[in-house]
Amino acid sequence: DVKVTQSSRYLVKRTGEKVFLECVQDMDHENMFWYRQDPGLGLRLIYFSYDVKMKEKGDIPEGYSVSREKKERFSLILESASTNQTSMYLCASSLGPGGSSPLHFGNGTRLTVT
Amino acid sequence: GQQLNQSPQSMFIQEGEDVSMNCTSSSIFNTWLWYKQDPGEGPVLLIALYKAGELTSNGRLTAQFGITRKDSFLNISASIPSDVGIYFCAGLNAGGTSYGKLTFGQGTILTVHP
């Protein structure tokens, strides 16, 4: 069974702090994704990676960066957290592109920026 | 970017009732997916649809890929309390440079009263 683990369930950070959200998957999946979930807006793709050290911008990359140094780990970085980045962040992985093989999601990190 | 309109935004129903929700798009999709998110967890894939007109069932769930490829619906029959959660549609256009990026709907929040 695929397991996608996000390191924190809840985080509270101050405006201007650098924030790292970590995600690890244990199924040797090529593709990993970061989404944010906001009420009434669904899931919006921030960044994705289809290979180690490869990354592509999603629909809302502004204010975020990512790092994929190892296949199993995909980190989301908020260089200078702002209050409008308060949200639920979901990491996902898949064996192939997002529709041809299912996305497996972690349980999410709820980030509050004060 | 592409947008999906999912409706209704929320539903309050009695146990045993049938449920219907749908997604429409201004763009054509090659794949339609339906996910469910239980409270406190990440979304899990329920049904995947790959061909226009396809009708697929998974237990009490039935989903259809619209003939125009611009819409999909999900029906839940004889709802039970554990059906509570947020249901998301997602579309995939495998063409262009999207590399399998899914576009998600806004979600339907389902509440089932015993």
mmCIF file with all atom_site columns, N, CA and C in Angstrom, chain A residues 49-113:
data_model
loop_
_atom_site.group_PDB
_atom_site.id
_atom_site.type_symbol
_atom_site.label_atom_id
_atom_site.label_alt_id
_atom_site.label_comp_id
_atom_site.label_asym_id
_atom_site.label_entity_id
_atom_site.label_seq_id
_atom_site.pdbx_PDB_ins_code
_atom_site.Cartn_x
_atom_site.Cartn_y
_atom_site.Cartn_z
_atom_site.occupancy
_atom_site.B_iso_or_equiv
_atom_site.pdbx_formal_charge
_atom_site.auth_seq_id
_atom_site.auth_comp_id
_atom_site.auth_asym_id
_atom_site.auth_atom_id
_atom_site.pdbx_PDB_model_num
ATOM 1   N N  . SER A 1 49  ? 6.974  17.554 -9.747  1.00 0.00 ? 49  SER A N  1
ATOM 2   C CA . SER A 1 49  ? 8.289  17.067 -10.143 1.00 0.00 ? 49  SER A CA 1
ATOM 3   C C  . SER A 1 49  ? 8.124  15.688 -10.759 1.00 0.00 ? 49  SER A C  1
ATOM 4   N N  . TYR A 1 50  ? 8.715  15.477 -11.919 1.00 0.00 ? 50  TYR A N  1
ATOM 5   C CA . TYR A 1 50  ? 8.594  14.177 -12.570 1.00 0.00 ? 50  TYR A CA 1
ATOM 6   C C  . TYR A 1 50  ? 9.898  13.386 -12.525 1.00 0.00 ? 50  TYR A C  1
ATOM 7   N N  . ASP A 1 51  ? 10.888 13.924 -11.826 1.00 0.00 ? 51  ASP A N  1
ATOM 8   C CA . ASP A 1 51  ? 12.143 13.188 -11.672 1.00 0.00 ? 51  ASP A CA 1
ATOM 9   C C  . ASP A 1 51  ? 12.981 13.922 -10.638 1.00 0.00 ? 51  ASP A C  1
ATOM 10  N N  . VAL A 1 52  ? 13.985 13.243 -10.136 1.00 0.00 ? 52  VAL A N  1
ATOM 11  C CA . VAL A 1 52  ? 14.876 13.884 -9.178  1.00 0.00 ? 52  VAL A CA 1
ATOM 12  C C  . VAL A 1 52  ? 15.493 15.129 -9.813  1.00 0.00 ? 52  VAL A C  1
ATOM 13  N N  . LYS A 1 53  ? 15.542 16.184 -9.039  1.00 0.00 ? 53  LYS A N  1
ATOM 14  C CA . LYS A 1 53  ? 16.110 17.471 -9.431  1.00 0.00 ? 53  LYS A CA 1
ATOM 15  C C  . LYS A 1 53  ? 15.316 18.163 -10.539 1.00 0.00 ? 53  LYS A C  1
ATOM 16  N N  . MET A 1 54  ? 14.201 17.595 -10.959 1.00 0.00 ? 54  MET A N  1
ATOM 17  C CA . MET A 1 54  ? 13.356 18.235 -11.974 1.00 0.00 ? 54  MET A CA 1
ATOM 18  C C  . MET A 1 54  ? 12.136 18.823 -11.288 1.00 0.00 ? 54  MET A C  1
ATOM 19  N N  . LYS A 1 55  ? 11.704 19.989 -11.734 1.00 0.00 ? 55  LYS A N  1
ATOM 20  C CA . LYS A 1 55  ? 10.518 20.604 -11.171 1.00 0.00 ? 55  LYS A CA 1
ATOM 21  C C  . LYS A 1 55  ? 9.835  21.425 -12.245 1.00 0.00 ? 55  LYS A C  1
ATOM 22  N N  . GLU A 1 56  ? 8.524  21.540 -12.112 1.00 0.00 ? 56  GLU A N  1
ATOM 23  C CA . GLU A 1 56  ? 7.767  22.393 -13.015 1.00 0.00 ? 56  GLU A CA 1
ATOM 24  C C  . GLU A 1 56  ? 6.740  23.162 -12.225 1.00 0.00 ? 56  GLU A C  1
ATOM 25  N N  . LYS A 1 57  ? 6.500  24.393 -12.651 1.00 0.00 ? 57  LYS A N  1
ATOM 26  C CA . LYS A 1 57  ? 5.506  25.224 -11.988 1.00 0.00 ? 57  LYS A CA 1
ATOM 27  C C  . LYS A 1 57  ? 4.106  24.702 -12.290 1.00 0.00 ? 57  LYS A C  1
ATOM 28  N N  . GLY A 1 58  ? 3.274  24.782 -11.247 1.00 0.00 ? 58  GLY A N  1
ATOM 29  C CA . GLY A 1 58  ? 1.876  24.485 -11.430 1.00 0.00 ? 58  GLY A CA 1
ATOM 30  C C  . GLY A 1 58  ? 1.106  25.751 -11.741 1.00 0.00 ? 58  GLY A C  1
ATOM 31  N N  . ASP A 1 59  ? -0.092 25.835 -11.220 1.00 0.00 ? 59  ASP A N  1
ATOM 32  C CA . ASP A 1 59  ? -0.956 26.970 -11.525 1.00 0.00 ? 59  ASP A CA 1
ATOM 33  C C  . ASP A 1 59  ? -0.731 28.171 -10.609 1.00 0.00 ? 59  ASP A C  1
ATOM 34  N N  . ILE A 1 60  ? -0.206 27.928 -9.399  1.00 0.00 ? 60  ILE A N  1
ATOM 35  C CA . ILE A 1 60  ? -0.028 29.027 -8.444  1.00 0.00 ? 60  ILE A CA 1
ATOM 36  C C  . ILE A 1 60  ? 1.343  28.949 -7.771  1.00 0.00 ? 60  ILE A C  1
ATOM 37  N N  . PRO A 1 61  ? 2.453  29.070 -8.518  1.00 0.00 ? 61  PRO A N  1
ATOM 38  C CA . PRO A 1 61  ? 3.777  28.888 -7.923  1.00 0.00 ? 61  PRO A CA 1
ATOM 39  C C  . PRO A 1 61  ? 4.328  30.100 -7.177  1.00 0.00 ? 61  PRO A C  1
ATOM 40  N N  . GLU A 1 62  ? 3.672  31.262 -7.327  1.00 0.00 ? 62  GLU A N  1
ATOM 41  C CA . GLU A 1 62  ? 4.239  32.485 -6.768  1.00 0.00 ? 62  GLU A CA 1
ATOM 42  C C  . GLU A 1 62  ? 4.349  32.389 -5.252  1.00 0.00 ? 62  GLU A C  1
ATOM 43  N N  . GLY A 1 63  ? 5.535  32.714 -4.736  1.00 0.00 ? 63  GLY A N  1
ATOM 44  C CA . GLY A 1 63  ? 5.753  32.692 -3.292  1.00 0.00 ? 63  GLY A CA 1
ATOM 45  C C  . GLY A 1 63  ? 6.248  31.350 -2.768  1.00 0.00 ? 63  GLY A C  1
ATOM 46  N N  . TYR A 1 64  ? 6.376  30.382 -3.680  1.00 0.00 ? 64  TYR A N  1
ATOM 47  C CA . TYR A 1 64  ? 6.807  29.036 -3.288  1.00 0.00 ? 64  TYR A CA 1
ATOM 48  C C  . TYR A 1 64  ? 8.006  28.592 -4.115  1.00 0.00 ? 64  TYR A C  1
ATOM 49  N N  . SER A 1 65  ? 8.783  27.678 -3.557  1.00 0.00 ? 65  SER A N  1
ATOM 50  C CA . SER A 1 65  ? 9.776  26.947 -4.324  1.00 0.00 ? 65  SER A CA 1
ATOM 51  C C  . SER A 1 65  ? 9.761  25.504 -3.833  1.00 0.00 ? 65  SER A C  1
ATOM 52  N N  . VAL A 1 66  ? 10.447 24.634 -4.559  1.00 0.00 ? 66  VAL A N  1
ATOM 53  C CA . VAL A 1 66  ? 10.467 23.224 -4.191  1.00 0.00 ? 66  VAL A CA 1
ATOM 54  C C  . VAL A 1 66  ? 11.876 22.676 -4.343  1.00 0.00 ? 66  VAL A C  1
ATOM 55  N N  . SER A 1 67  ? 12.060 21.506 -3.731  1.00 0.00 ? 67  SER A N  1
ATOM 56  C CA . SER A 1 67  ? 13.338 20.818 -3.822  1.00 0.00 ? 67  SER A CA 1
ATOM 57  C C  . SER A 1 67  ? 13.078 19.326 -3.898  1.00 0.00 ? 67  SER A C  1
ATOM 58  N N  . ARG A 1 68  ? 13.757 18.660 -4.857  1.00 0.00 ? 68  ARG A N  1
ATOM 59  C CA . ARG A 1 68  ? 13.654 17.196 -4.947  1.00 0.00 ? 68  ARG A CA 1
ATOM 60  C C  . ARG A 1 68  ? 15.058 16.661 -5.173  1.00 0.00 ? 68  ARG A C  1
ATOM 61  N N  . GLU A 1 69  ? 15.767 16.429 -4.080  1.00 0.00 ? 69  GLU A N  1
ATOM 62  C CA . GLU A 1 69  ? 17.136 15.913 -4.127  1.00 0.00 ? 69  GLU A CA 1
ATOM 63  C C  . GLU A 1 69  ? 17.165 14.390 -4.169  1.00 0.00 ? 69  GLU A C  1
ATOM 64  N N  . LYS A 1 70  ? 16.143 13.755 -3.624  1.00 0.00 ? 70  LYS A N  1
ATOM 65  C CA . LYS A 1 70  ? 16.012 12.301 -3.654  1.00 0.00 ? 70  LYS A CA 1
ATOM 66  C C  . LYS A 1 70  ? 14.633 11.940 -4.174  1.00 0.00 ? 70  LYS A C  1
ATOM 67  N N  . LYS A 1 71  ? 14.531 10.781 -4.783  1.00 0.00 ? 71  LYS A N  1
ATOM 68  C CA . LYS A 1 71  ? 13.295 10.378 -5.446  1.00 0.00 ? 71  LYS A CA 1
ATOM 69  C C  . LYS A 1 71  ? 12.125 10.345 -4.479  1.00 0.00 ? 71  LYS A C  1
ATOM 70  N N  . GLU A 1 72  ? 12.368 9.934  -3.245  1.00 0.00 ? 72  GLU A N  1
ATOM 71  C CA . GLU A 1 72  ? 11.267 9.726  -2.324  1.00 0.00 ? 72  GLU A CA 1
ATOM 72  C C  . GLU A 1 72  ? 10.830 10.991 -1.587  1.00 0.00 ? 72  GLU A C  1
ATOM 73  N N  . ARG A 1 73  ? 11.561 12.063 -1.728  1.00 0.00 ? 73  ARG A N  1
ATOM 74  C CA . ARG A 1 73  ? 11.305 13.252 -0.907  1.00 0.00 ? 73  ARG A CA 1
ATOM 75  C C  . ARG A 1 73  ? 11.082 14.488 -1.766  1.00 0.00 ? 73  ARG A C  1
ATOM 76  N N  . PHE A 1 74  ? 10.031 15.228 -1.446  1.00 0.00 ? 74  PHE A N  1
ATOM 77  C CA . PHE A 1 74  ? 9.692  16.443 -2.200  1.00 0.00 ? 74  PHE A CA 1
ATOM 78  C C  . PHE A 1 74  ? 9.331  17.514 -1.173  1.00 0.00 ? 74  PHE A C  1
ATOM 79  N N  . SER A 1 75  ? 10.102 18.580 -1.157  1.00 0.00 ? 75  SER A N  1
ATOM 80  C CA . SER A 1 75  ? 9.918  19.626 -0.150  1.00 0.00 ? 75  SER A CA 1
ATOM 81  C C  . SER A 1 75  ? 9.322  20.873 -0.772  1.00 0.00 ? 75  SER A C  1
ATOM 82  N N  . LEU A 1 76  ? 8.409  21.473 -0.055  1.00 0.00 ? 76  LEU A N  1
ATOM 83  C CA . LEU A 1 76  ? 7.823  22.766 -0.459  1.00 0.00 ? 76  LEU A CA 1
ATOM 84  C C  . LEU A 1 76  ? 8.392  23.834 0.472   1.00 0.00 ? 76  LEU A C  1
ATOM 85  N N  . ILE A 1 77  ? 8.854  24.923 -0.117  1.00 0.00 ? 77  ILE A N  1
ATOM 86  C CA . ILE A 1 77  ? 9.507  25.975 0.652   1.00 0.00 ? 77  ILE A CA 1
ATOM 87  C C  . ILE A 1 77  ? 8.770  27.291 0.455   1.00 0.00 ? 77  ILE A C  1
ATOM 88  N N  . LEU A 1 78  ? 8.436  27.914 1.570   1.00 0.00 ? 78  LEU A N  1
ATOM 89  C CA . LEU A 1 78  ? 7.902  29.267 1.548   1.00 0.00 ? 78  LEU A CA 1
ATOM 90  C C  . LEU A 1 78  ? 9.039  30.174 1.991   1.00 0.00 ? 78  LEU A C  1
ATOM 91  N N  . GLU A 1 79  ? 9.609  30.916 1.058   1.00 0.00 ? 79  GLU A N  1
ATOM 92  C CA . GLU A 1 79  ? 10.814 31.697 1.355   1.00 0.00 ? 79  GLU A CA 1
ATOM 93  C C  . GLU A 1 79  ? 10.556 32.763 2.426   1.00 0.00 ? 79  GLU A C  1
ATOM 94  N N  . SER A 1 80  ? 9.389  33.387 2.366   1.00 0.00 ? 80  SER A N  1
ATOM 95  C CA . SER A 1 80  ? 9.024  34.411 3.330   1.00 0.00 ? 80  SER A CA 1
ATOM 96  C C  . SER A 1 80  ? 7.510  34.333 3.512   1.00 0.00 ? 80  SER A C  1
ATOM 97  N N  . ALA A 1 81  ? 7.099  33.587 4.524   1.00 0.00 ? 81  ALA A N  1
ATOM 98  C CA . ALA A 1 81  ? 5.675  33.278 4.675   1.00 0.00 ? 81  ALA A CA 1
ATOM 99  C C  . ALA A 1 81  ? 4.836  34.546 4.818   1.00 0.00 ? 81  ALA A C  1
ATOM 100 N N  . SER A 1 82  ? 3.663  34.512 4.195   1.00 0.00 ? 82  SER A N  1
ATOM 101 C CA . SER A 1 82  ? 2.713  35.621 4.317   1.00 0.00 ? 82  SER A CA 1
ATOM 102 C C  . SER A 1 82  ? 1.358  35.059 4.743   1.00 0.00 ? 82  SER A C  1
ATOM 103 N N  . THR A 1 83  ? 0.519  35.936 5.273   1.00 0.00 ? 83  THR A N  1
ATOM 104 C CA . THR A 1 83  ? -0.759 35.477 5.818   1.00 0.00 ? 83  THR A CA 1
ATOM 105 C C  . THR A 1 83  ? -1.640 34.844 4.743   1.00 0.00 ? 83  THR A C  1
ATOM 106 N N  . ASN A 1 84  ? -1.485 35.272 3.482   1.00 0.00 ? 84  ASN A N  1
ATOM 107 C CA . ASN A 1 84  ? -2.315 34.675 2.430   1.00 0.00 ? 84  ASN A CA 1
ATOM 108 C C  . ASN A 1 84  ? -1.846 33.272 2.024   1.00 0.00 ? 84  ASN A C  1
ATOM 109 N N  . GLN A 1 85  ? -0.808 32.788 2.680   1.00 0.00 ? 85  GLN A N  1
ATOM 110 C CA . GLN A 1 85  ? -0.368 31.417 2.473   1.00 0.00 ? 85  GLN A CA 1
ATOM 111 C C  . GLN A 1 85  ? -0.897 30.479 3.566   1.00 0.00 ? 85  GLN A C  1
ATOM 112 N N  . THR A 1 86  ? -1.716 31.011 4.450   1.00 0.00 ? 86  THR A N  1
ATOM 113 C CA . THR A 1 86  ? -2.432 30.164 5.400   1.00 0.00 ? 86  THR A CA 1
ATOM 114 C C  . THR A 1 86  ? -3.375 29.256 4.625   1.00 0.00 ? 86  THR A C  1
ATOM 115 N N  . SER A 1 87  ? -3.198 27.945 4.778   1.00 0.00 ? 87  SER A N  1
ATOM 116 C CA . SER A 1 87  ? -3.963 27.016 3.951   1.00 0.00 ? 87  SER A CA 1
ATOM 117 C C  . SER A 1 87  ? -3.669 25.587 4.381   1.00 0.00 ? 87  SER A C  1
ATOM 118 N N  . MET A 1 88  ? -4.394 24.645 3.757   1.00 0.00 ? 88  MET A N  1
ATOM 119 C CA . MET A 1 88  ? -4.074 23.230 3.871   1.00 0.00 ? 88  MET A CA 1
ATOM 120 C C  . MET A 1 88  ? -3.199 22.867 2.675   1.00 0.00 ? 88  MET A C  1
ATOM 121 N N  . TYR A 1 89  ? -2.048 22.232 2.944   1.00 0.00 ? 89  TYR A N  1
ATOM 122 C CA . TYR A 1 89  ? -1.135 21.825 1.878   1.00 0.00 ? 89  TYR A CA 1
ATOM 123 C C  . TYR A 1 89  ? -1.140 20.298 1.774   1.00 0.00 ? 89  TYR A C  1
ATOM 124 N N  . LEU A 1 90  ? -1.347 19.816 0.562   1.00 0.00 ? 90  LEU A N  1
ATOM 125 C CA . LEU A 1 90  ? -1.412 18.390 0.300   1.00 0.00 ? 90  LEU A CA 1
ATOM 126 C C  . LEU A 1 90  ? -0.299 17.982 -0.649  1.00 0.00 ? 90  LEU A C  1
ATOM 127 N N  . CYS A 1 91  ? 0.422  16.952 -0.264  1.00 0.00 ? 91  CYS A N  1
ATOM 128 C CA . CYS A 1 91  ? 1.439  16.356 -1.112  1.00 0.00 ? 91  CYS A CA 1
ATOM 129 C C  . CYS A 1 91  ? 0.849  15.107 -1.749  1.00 0.00 ? 91  CYS A C  1
ATOM 130 N N  . ALA A 1 92  ? 1.266  14.786 -2.972  1.00 0.00 ? 92  ALA A N  1
ATOM 131 C CA . ALA A 1 92  ? 0.783  13.587 -3.640  1.00 0.00 ? 92  ALA A CA 1
ATOM 132 C C  . ALA A 1 92  ? 1.900  12.991 -4.478  1.00 0.00 ? 92  ALA A C  1
ATOM 133 N N  . SER A 1 93  ? 1.774  11.702 -4.766  1.00 0.00 ? 93  SER A N  1
ATOM 134 C CA . SER A 1 93  ? 2.721  11.063 -5.667  1.00 0.00 ? 93  SER A CA 1
ATOM 135 C C  . SER A 1 93  ? 1.949  10.161 -6.622  1.00 0.00 ? 93  SER A C  1
ATOM 136 N N  . SER A 1 94  ? 2.562  9.870  -7.758  1.00 0.00 ? 94  SER A N  1
ATOM 137 C CA . SER A 1 94  ? 1.960  8.932  -8.711  1.00 0.00 ? 94  SER A CA 1
ATOM 138 C C  . SER A 1 94  ? 3.068  8.257  -9.508  1.00 0.00 ? 94  SER A C  1
ATOM 139 N N  . LEU A 1 95  ? 2.732  7.055  -9.985  1.00 0.00 ? 95  LEU A N  1
ATOM 140 C CA . LEU A 1 95  ? 3.707  6.296  -10.757 1.00 0.00 ? 95  LEU A CA 1
ATOM 141 C C  . LEU A 1 95  ? 3.911  6.925  -12.127 1.00 0.00 ? 95  LEU A C  1
ATOM 142 N N  . GLY A 1 96  ? 2.782  7.342  -12.751 1.00 0.00 ? 96  GLY A N  1
ATOM 143 C CA . GLY A 1 96  ? 2.838  7.966  -14.057 1.00 0.00 ? 96  GLY A CA 1
ATOM 144 C C  . GLY A 1 96  ? 2.196  9.329  -13.995 1.00 0.00 ? 96  GLY A C  1
ATOM 145 N N  . PRO A 1 97  ? 1.959  9.950  -15.155 1.00 0.00 ? 97  PRO A N  1
ATOM 146 C CA . PRO A 1 97  ? 1.279  11.264 -15.151 1.00 0.00 ? 97  PRO A CA 1
ATOM 147 C C  . PRO A 1 97  ? -0.041 11.210 -14.413 1.00 0.00 ? 97  PRO A C  1
ATOM 148 N N  . GLY A 1 98  ? -0.454 12.379 -13.891 1.00 0.00 ? 98  GLY A N  1
ATOM 149 C CA . GLY A 1 98  ? -1.527 12.446 -12.901 1.00 0.00 ? 98  GLY A CA 1
ATOM 150 C C  . GLY A 1 98  ? -2.847 11.819 -13.249 1.00 0.00 ? 98  GLY A C  1
ATOM 151 N N  . GLY A 1 99  ? -3.132 11.544 -14.513 1.00 0.00 ? 99  GLY A N  1
ATOM 152 C CA . GLY A 1 99  ? -4.414 10.924 -14.823 1.00 0.00 ? 99  GLY A CA 1
ATOM 153 C C  . GLY A 1 99  ? -4.262 9.466  -15.184 1.00 0.00 ? 99  GLY A C  1
ATOM 154 N N  . SER A 1 100 ? -3.134 9.110  -15.747 1.00 0.00 ? 100 SER A N  1
ATOM 155 C CA . SER A 1 100 ? -2.960 7.733  -16.198 1.00 0.00 ? 100 SER A CA 1
ATOM 156 C C  . SER A 1 100 ? -2.712 6.797  -15.037 1.00 0.00 ? 100 SER A C  1
ATOM 157 N N  . SER A 1 101 ? -2.216 7.293  -13.941 1.00 0.00 ? 101 SER A N  1
ATOM 158 C CA . SER A 1 101 ? -2.112 6.474  -12.733 1.00 0.00 ? 101 SER A CA 1
ATOM 159 C C  . SER A 1 101 ? -2.555 7.340  -11.567 1.00 0.00 ? 101 SER A C  1
ATOM 160 N N  . PRO A 1 102 ? -3.188 6.736  -10.582 1.00 0.00 ? 102 PRO A N  1
ATOM 161 C CA . PRO A 1 102 ? -3.835 7.555  -9.556  1.00 0.00 ? 102 PRO A CA 1
ATOM 162 C C  . PRO A 1 102 ? -2.843 8.347  -8.708  1.00 0.00 ? 102 PRO A C  1
ATOM 163 N N  . LEU A 1 103 ? -3.280 9.504  -8.263  1.00 0.00 ? 103 LEU A N  1
ATOM 164 C CA . LEU A 1 103 ? -2.552 10.280 -7.272  1.00 0.00 ? 103 LEU A CA 1
ATOM 165 C C  . LEU A 1 103 ? -2.794 9.678  -5.898  1.00 0.00 ? 103 LEU A C  1
ATOM 166 N N  . HIS A 1 104 ? -1.731 9.523  -5.125  1.00 0.00 ? 104 HIS A N  1
ATOM 167 C CA . HIS A 1 104 ? -1.835 9.096  -3.734  1.00 0.00 ? 104 HIS A CA 1
ATOM 168 C C  . HIS A 1 104 ? -1.469 10.292 -2.871  1.00 0.00 ? 104 HIS A C  1
ATOM 169 N N  . PHE A 1 105 ? -2.397 10.719 -2.043  1.00 0.00 ? 105 PHE A N  1
ATOM 170 C CA . PHE A 1 105 ? -2.216 11.924 -1.253  1.00 0.00 ? 105 PHE A CA 1
ATOM 171 C C  . PHE A 1 105 ? -1.767 11.606 0.168   1.00 0.00 ? 105 PHE A C  1
ATOM 172 N N  . GLY A 1 106 ? -0.993 12.529 0.748   1.00 0.00 ? 106 GLY A N  1
ATOM 173 C CA . GLY A 1 106 ? -0.755 12.522 2.182   1.00 0.00 ? 106 GLY A CA 1
ATOM 174 C C  . GLY A 1 106 ? -1.957 13.099 2.905   1.00 0.00 ? 106 GLY A C  1
ATOM 175 N N  . ASN A 1 107 ? -1.878 13.146 4.231   1.00 0.00 ? 107 ASN A N  1
ATOM 176 C CA . ASN A 1 107 ? -3.010 13.618 5.025   1.00 0.00 ? 107 ASN A CA 1
ATOM 177 C C  . ASN A 1 107 ? -3.043 15.130 5.210   1.00 0.00 ? 107 ASN A C  1
ATOM 178 N N  . GLY A 1 108 ? -2.050 15.808 4.644   1.00 0.00 ? 108 GLY A N  1
ATOM 179 C CA . GLY A 1 108 ? -2.105 17.258 4.647   1.00 0.00 ? 108 GLY A CA 1
ATOM 180 C C  . GLY A 1 108 ? -1.378 17.907 5.811   1.00 0.00 ? 108 GLY A C  1
ATOM 181 N N  . THR A 1 109 ? -0.924 19.128 5.577   1.00 0.00 ? 109 THR A N  1
ATOM 182 C CA . THR A 1 109 ? -0.356 19.985 6.613   1.00 0.00 ? 109 THR A CA 1
ATOM 183 C C  . THR A 1 109 ? -1.171 21.265 6.642   1.00 0.00 ? 109 THR A C  1
ATOM 184 N N  . ARG A 1 110 ? -1.762 21.553 7.787   1.00 0.00 ? 110 ARG A N  1
ATOM 185 C CA . ARG A 1 110 ? -2.518 22.803 7.909   1.00 0.00 ? 110 ARG A CA 1
ATOM 186 C C  . ARG A 1 110 ? -1.577 23.868 8.444   1.00 0.00 ? 110 ARG A C  1
ATOM 187 N N  . LEU A 1 111 ? -1.260 24.831 7.591   1.00 0.00 ? 111 LEU A N  1
ATOM 188 C CA . LEU A 1 111 ? -0.329 25.897 7.925   1.00 0.00 ? 111 LEU A CA 1
ATOM 189 C C  . LEU A 1 111 ? -1.092 27.176 8.252   1.00 0.00 ? 111 LEU A C  1
ATOM 190 N N  . THR A 1 112 ? -0.764 27.756 9.383   1.00 0.00 ? 112 THR A N  1
ATOM 191 C CA . THR A 1 112 ? -1.302 29.061 9.760   1.00 0.00 ? 112 THR A CA 1
ATOM 192 C C  . THR A 1 112 ? -0.150 30.042 9.854   1.00 0.00 ? 112 THR A C  1
ATOM 193 N N  . VAL A 1 113 ? -0.254 31.148 9.132   1.00 0.00 ? 113 VAL A N  1
ATOM 194 C CA . VAL A 1 113 ? 0.765  32.197 9.174   1.00 0.00 ? 113 VAL A CA 1
ATOM 195 C C  . VAL A 1 113 ? 0.155  33.409 9.879   1.00 0.00 ? 113 VAL A C  1
#
